[in-house]
Coordinates of C-alpha atoms in Angstrom, one line a residue:
A1 CA 0.0 -0.1 0.0
I2 CA 2.8 2.1 1.1
E3 CA 4.3 1.8 -2.7
E4 CA 1.2 2.3 -4.3
N5 CA 0.9 5.3 -2.4
L6 CA 4.1 6.8 -3.3
S7 CA 3.6 5.7 -6.8
K8 CA 0.9 7.3 -7.1
R9 CA 2.3 10.6 -5.7
T10 CA 5.5 10.4 -8.3
E11 CA 2.8 10.1 -10.7
L12 CA 1.1 13.3 -10.0
Q13 CA 4.8 15.1 -9.8
T14 CA 5.7 13.3 -12.8
R15 CA 3.1 14.6 -15.4
K16 CA 1.9 18.2 -16.8
M17 CA 1.3 19.8 -13.4
V18 CA -2.3 20.2 -13.0
T19 CA -3.2 23.4 -11.3
Y20 CA -6.6 22.9 -8.6
G21 CA -8.9 25.2 -7.2
F22 CA -10.3 25.1 -3.7
V23 CA -13.5 26.8 -2.4
G24 CA -14.1 26.5 0.6
I25 CA -11.1 27.1 3.2
G26 CA -12.9 26.1 6.6
I27 CA -12.3 22.8 9.0
M28 CA -12.0 20.4 6.3
G29 CA -10.7 22.7 3.9
R30 CA -8.3 23.5 5.6
G31 CA -6.0 20.5 5.9
M32 CA -7.3 19.2 2.3
V33 CA -5.2 22.4 0.6
L34 CA -2.3 22.1 2.6
N35 CA -1.6 18.4 1.4
L36 CA -2.5 19.5 -1.6
L37 CA 0.4 22.1 -1.5
K38 CA 2.7 19.8 0.4
A39 CA 2.8 17.2 -2.5
G40 CA 4.1 19.9 -5.2
N41 CA 0.9 21.2 -6.7
K42 CA 0.0 24.5 -7.4
V43 CA -3.6 25.9 -5.6
V44 CA -5.7 28.8 -6.1
V45 CA -8.1 28.8 -3.1
W46 CA -11.1 31.5 -2.2
N47 CA -13.1 31.5 0.8
R48 CA -16.1 33.7 2.4
S49 CA -13.9 34.9 4.7
A50 CA -10.9 35.7 3.5
D51 CA -8.8 35.7 6.4
K52 CA -9.3 32.4 6.9
C53 CA -6.9 31.8 3.5
A54 CA -3.8 33.0 5.6
D55 CA -2.0 30.0 6.4
V56 CA -2.9 28.5 3.5
V57 CA -1.5 31.2 1.0
A58 CA 1.6 31.4 3.7
A59 CA 1.9 27.5 2.8
G60 CA 2.0 28.7 -1.2
A61 CA -1.4 28.8 -2.4
T62 CA -2.9 31.7 -4.6
Q63 CA -5.6 33.6 -2.8
V64 CA -8.4 35.0 -5.3
A65 CA -11.3 37.4 -4.9
T66 CA -14.1 35.4 -6.5
P67 CA -14.9 32.0 -6.4
G68 CA -15.4 32.3 -10.7
D69 CA -11.4 33.5 -10.3
V70 CA -10.6 30.3 -8.9
V71 CA -12.5 28.3 -12.0
K72 CA -10.8 30.8 -14.1
A73 CA -7.2 30.3 -12.8
A74 CA -7.8 25.9 -12.1
D75 CA -7.9 22.7 -14.2
V76 CA -10.0 21.2 -11.5
T77 CA -12.2 23.4 -9.0
F78 CA -12.8 21.6 -5.5
A79 CA -15.2 22.8 -3.3
M80 CA -15.7 22.0 0.8
L81 CA -19.0 24.1 1.8
A82 CA -21.0 23.7 4.8
D83 CA -24.7 22.9 3.2
P84 CA -26.7 22.9 0.4
E85 CA -27.3 26.6 0.8
I86 CA -24.2 27.9 0.6
A87 CA -23.1 25.1 -2.5
L88 CA -25.9 26.6 -4.3
D89 CA -24.9 30.0 -3.4
I90 CA -21.3 29.7 -4.9
A91 CA -22.5 27.4 -7.2
F92 CA -25.2 30.3 -8.9
R93 CA -24.0 33.8 -7.8
A94 CA -22.7 36.0 -10.2
D95 CA -19.3 35.7 -9.5
G96 CA -19.6 31.7 -9.1
I97 CA -18.7 28.4 -10.2
I98 CA -21.2 28.6 -13.3
A99 CA -20.5 31.9 -14.7
A100 CA -16.6 31.1 -14.9
I101 CA -16.9 27.0 -15.9
S102 CA -16.1 26.3 -19.3
A103 CA -15.2 23.4 -21.5
G104 CA -13.1 21.1 -20.6
K105 CA -12.7 22.4 -16.4
A106 CA -13.6 19.7 -14.1
Y107 CA -15.6 21.1 -11.0
V108 CA -15.8 18.2 -8.0
D109 CA -17.7 19.3 -5.2
C110 CA -17.0 17.5 -1.9
S111 CA -19.6 19.4 0.5
T112 CA -22.5 16.9 2.1
V113 CA -25.4 18.0 0.3
D114 CA -28.9 16.2 -0.6
E115 CA -28.8 15.2 -4.0
E116 CA -30.9 17.4 -5.7
C117 CA -28.3 19.9 -5.3
S118 CA -25.9 17.7 -5.7
G119 CA -27.9 17.6 -9.3
K120 CA -28.3 21.1 -9.9
I121 CA -24.8 21.9 -9.7
G122 CA -23.9 19.4 -11.7
A123 CA -26.6 20.0 -14.8
A124 CA -25.6 23.8 -14.6
V125 CA -22.1 23.1 -15.3
T126 CA -22.6 20.0 -17.9
A127 CA -24.9 22.5 -19.8
K128 CA -22.2 24.7 -20.0
G129 CA -19.5 22.1 -21.2
G130 CA -18.0 21.9 -18.1
R131 CA -17.4 18.0 -16.0
F132 CA -18.8 17.2 -12.5
L133 CA -17.9 14.8 -10.0
E134 CA -19.6 14.9 -6.7
S135 CA -17.0 13.5 -3.5
P136 CA -18.3 13.9 0.0
V137 CA -15.9 12.7 2.3
S138 CA -16.2 10.8 5.3
G139 CA -13.8 11.9 7.9
S140 CA -13.3 15.8 10.2
K141 CA -10.4 17.6 10.8
K142 CA -8.1 15.1 12.2
P143 CA -8.3 13.1 9.1
A144 CA -8.2 15.9 6.6
E145 CA -5.2 17.0 7.9
D146 CA -3.7 13.8 7.7
G147 CA -4.3 12.8 4.4
Q148 CA -6.8 10.3 5.5
L149 CA -10.5 10.9 3.9
I150 CA -12.7 8.8 2.2
F151 CA -13.9 10.3 -1.2
L152 CA -17.6 8.9 -1.8
C153 CA -17.5 10.0 -5.3
A154 CA -20.1 9.6 -8.3
G155 CA -20.9 11.7 -11.7
D156 CA -18.0 11.7 -14.3
K157 CA -15.8 8.7 -14.3
A158 CA -13.2 10.1 -16.6
V159 CA -12.8 13.2 -13.8
F160 CA -12.4 10.8 -10.9
D161 CA -9.5 8.6 -13.0
E162 CA -7.8 12.2 -13.9
I163 CA -8.0 13.7 -10.1
A164 CA -7.1 10.3 -8.7
A165 CA -3.2 11.3 -7.4
A166 CA -4.7 14.1 -6.3
L167 CA -7.7 12.1 -4.2
D168 CA -4.7 9.7 -2.4
V169 CA -2.5 12.9 -1.6
M170 CA -5.9 13.8 0.3
G171 CA -7.5 10.4 1.4
K172 CA -6.8 7.0 2.2
K173 CA -9.6 5.6 -0.2
S174 CA -11.4 6.7 -3.2
L175 CA -14.9 5.0 -4.5
F176 CA -16.2 5.3 -7.4
L177 CA -20.2 4.9 -7.2
G178 CA -22.0 5.6 -10.4
E179 CA -24.2 8.5 -11.6
T180 CA -24.2 12.0 -9.7
G181 CA -26.4 11.5 -6.8
A182 CA -25.1 8.2 -5.1
G183 CA -22.3 10.0 -3.5
A184 CA -24.3 12.5 -1.9
R185 CA -26.9 9.5 -0.8
M186 CA -23.7 7.1 0.4
K187 CA -22.6 10.2 2.3
L188 CA -25.6 10.6 4.2
V189 CA -26.4 7.2 5.1
V190 CA -22.8 6.8 6.8
N191 CA -23.8 10.1 8.6
M192 CA -26.7 9.2 9.7
V193 CA -25.1 6.0 11.4
M194 CA -22.6 8.1 12.6
G195 CA -25.0 10.2 14.3
S196 CA -27.4 7.5 16.0
M197 CA -24.1 5.6 17.1
M198 CA -22.9 9.0 18.4
T199 CA -26.2 9.6 20.5
A200 CA -26.6 6.3 21.8
F201 CA -22.9 6.1 23.3
S202 CA -23.9 10.0 25.0
E203 CA -26.7 8.2 26.3
G204 CA -24.5 5.2 27.5
L205 CA -21.9 7.9 29.2
A206 CA -24.9 9.6 30.9
L207 CA -26.2 6.4 32.3
A208 CA -23.1 5.6 33.9
E209 CA -22.4 8.8 35.0
S210 CA -26.3 9.1 36.8
S211 CA -25.9 4.9 38.2
E212 CA -22.9 6.1 39.6
L213 CA -20.5 4.1 37.6
S214 CA -17.0 5.1 36.3
Q215 CA -17.0 6.3 33.1
E216 CA -13.8 5.3 32.2
A217 CA -14.4 1.6 33.3
F218 CA -17.2 2.1 30.9
L219 CA -14.9 3.4 27.7
D220 CA -12.5 0.3 28.6
V221 CA -15.8 -2.0 28.1
L222 CA -16.1 -0.8 25.4
D223 CA -12.8 -0.2 23.8
N224 CA -11.7 -3.8 24.7
G225 CA -15.0 -5.5 23.7
A226 CA -17.0 -6.1 20.1
M227 CA -18.1 -2.5 20.1
A228 CA -14.7 -1.0 20.2
C229 CA -14.5 1.6 17.8
P230 CA -11.9 4.9 17.0
M231 CA -15.2 7.0 17.2
F232 CA -15.7 6.1 20.8
K233 CA -12.0 5.9 21.7
M234 CA -11.3 9.0 19.9
K235 CA -14.3 11.5 21.8
G236 CA -14.9 9.7 25.1
P237 CA -12.8 10.5 27.2
N238 CA -13.0 14.4 26.6
M239 CA -17.3 13.8 26.6
A240 CA -16.7 12.1 30.1
K241 CA -15.1 15.3 31.2
G242 CA -17.9 17.7 29.5
S243 CA -15.6 19.0 27.0
Y244 CA -16.3 19.1 23.1
P245 CA -13.2 20.6 21.4
T246 CA -14.6 20.9 17.5
A247 CA -14.1 18.4 14.7
F248 CA -17.4 18.6 13.2
P249 CA -19.9 20.8 14.4
L250 CA -22.7 19.7 16.2
K251 CA -25.3 22.0 13.1
H252 CA -23.8 20.1 10.2
Q253 CA -24.0 16.7 11.6
Q254 CA -28.0 17.5 12.8
K255 CA -28.0 18.8 9.2
D256 CA -26.9 15.7 7.5
M257 CA -29.6 13.6 10.2
R258 CA -32.3 16.0 8.5
L259 CA -31.2 15.6 4.8
A260 CA -30.9 11.7 5.5
L261 CA -34.4 11.9 7.3
A262 CA -35.8 13.1 3.5
L263 CA -34.3 10.7 1.9
G264 CA -35.8 8.0 4.1
D265 CA -39.2 9.6 3.5
K266 CA -38.6 9.9 0.0
V267 CA -37.8 6.3 -0.8
A268 CA -40.4 5.1 2.5
Q269 CA -37.7 3.6 4.5
A270 CA -38.7 3.7 8.4
L271 CA -36.2 5.3 10.1
P272 CA -37.3 5.2 13.7
V273 CA -33.4 5.7 15.1
A274 CA -32.2 7.8 13.1
A275 CA -35.6 10.3 13.7
A276 CA -35.0 9.6 17.7
A277 CA -31.2 10.9 18.0
N278 CA -31.9 13.6 15.4
E279 CA -34.6 15.2 18.5
S280 CA -30.9 15.0 20.5
F281 CA -28.9 17.0 18.1
K282 CA -32.1 19.4 18.5
L283 CA -32.2 19.6 21.5
A284 CA -28.3 20.3 22.0
R285 CA -28.3 22.9 18.9
A286 CA -30.8 24.7 20.6
A287 CA -29.0 24.4 24.1
G288 CA -26.0 26.6 22.6
Q289 CA -24.2 23.7 21.1
A290 CA -24.4 24.3 17.1
D291 CA -20.9 25.0 16.7
A292 CA -19.4 22.8 19.4
D293 CA -18.4 19.4 18.1
F294 CA -21.3 17.0 17.4
S295 CA -20.0 15.0 20.5
A296 CA -22.0 17.8 22.7
V297 CA -25.1 15.8 21.5
H298 CA -23.9 14.4 24.8
S299 CA -24.6 17.6 26.7
A300 CA -28.4 17.2 26.1
V301 CA -28.7 14.2 27.4
R302 CA -26.7 14.0 30.5
K303 CA -29.0 14.2 34.1
G304 CA -28.7 17.5 35.5
K305 CA -26.4 19.0 33.7

């Protein structure tokens, strides 16, 4: 696997240099851009809050004034945006993606959105002669920084093949799932399971605490049994202390639960566990935890805390 990764990186460096664009330099985008730069790529960036580009510019990225300017300067433009509303705004604003896209240019949207949003953007890109790949990711802040994301891609297979080396720099695995919409659906299913697991885990921690059991012992039991899980191991110690440092904001997890439930409604799939978990995330959001880590759902279920 190491030799294969090195081979891909060598291919990236030796073939004709591609200019990459990146729109959205937030918790996720920052790490992704830095990894592209570390691999020797030319990267052009834009973010709504321009100051958030400072460290990637210091690392070698070129900052431009609008999303459209990114597309004009780049062969392939990636986007990592917070929600469907923002993704649509960045795509369709007067100085946005669609206004600047032209024949041959590729737009790779890594945002977590519903398939209707992805389909609308993809259709507009291809109508102007551009190429579209949806590529939402599984992973949060640290995997983005460490180049360990999982890319869930769908749409233009030729684009997927062409950017394989770039995806390898930013992630540990890339899947091509078929027609546009499949990546969006897969991401929502994955994040629905993650949110449901986090809610059940939070209730377990809360019940251990309320029934005067050691939360540390509870975590130890989980970590050494069939339910051992990297997410529990990473998040649990801070949660037991009532601390929720942000890697994936709770407001985004709740948005993904909402979109997954809407997908379930569309296909007539009952999702009672996810629906109940969503209510806990809504309680935490209403209690002021929107910008905390999604593990802050624990704060909504702790007794008297």
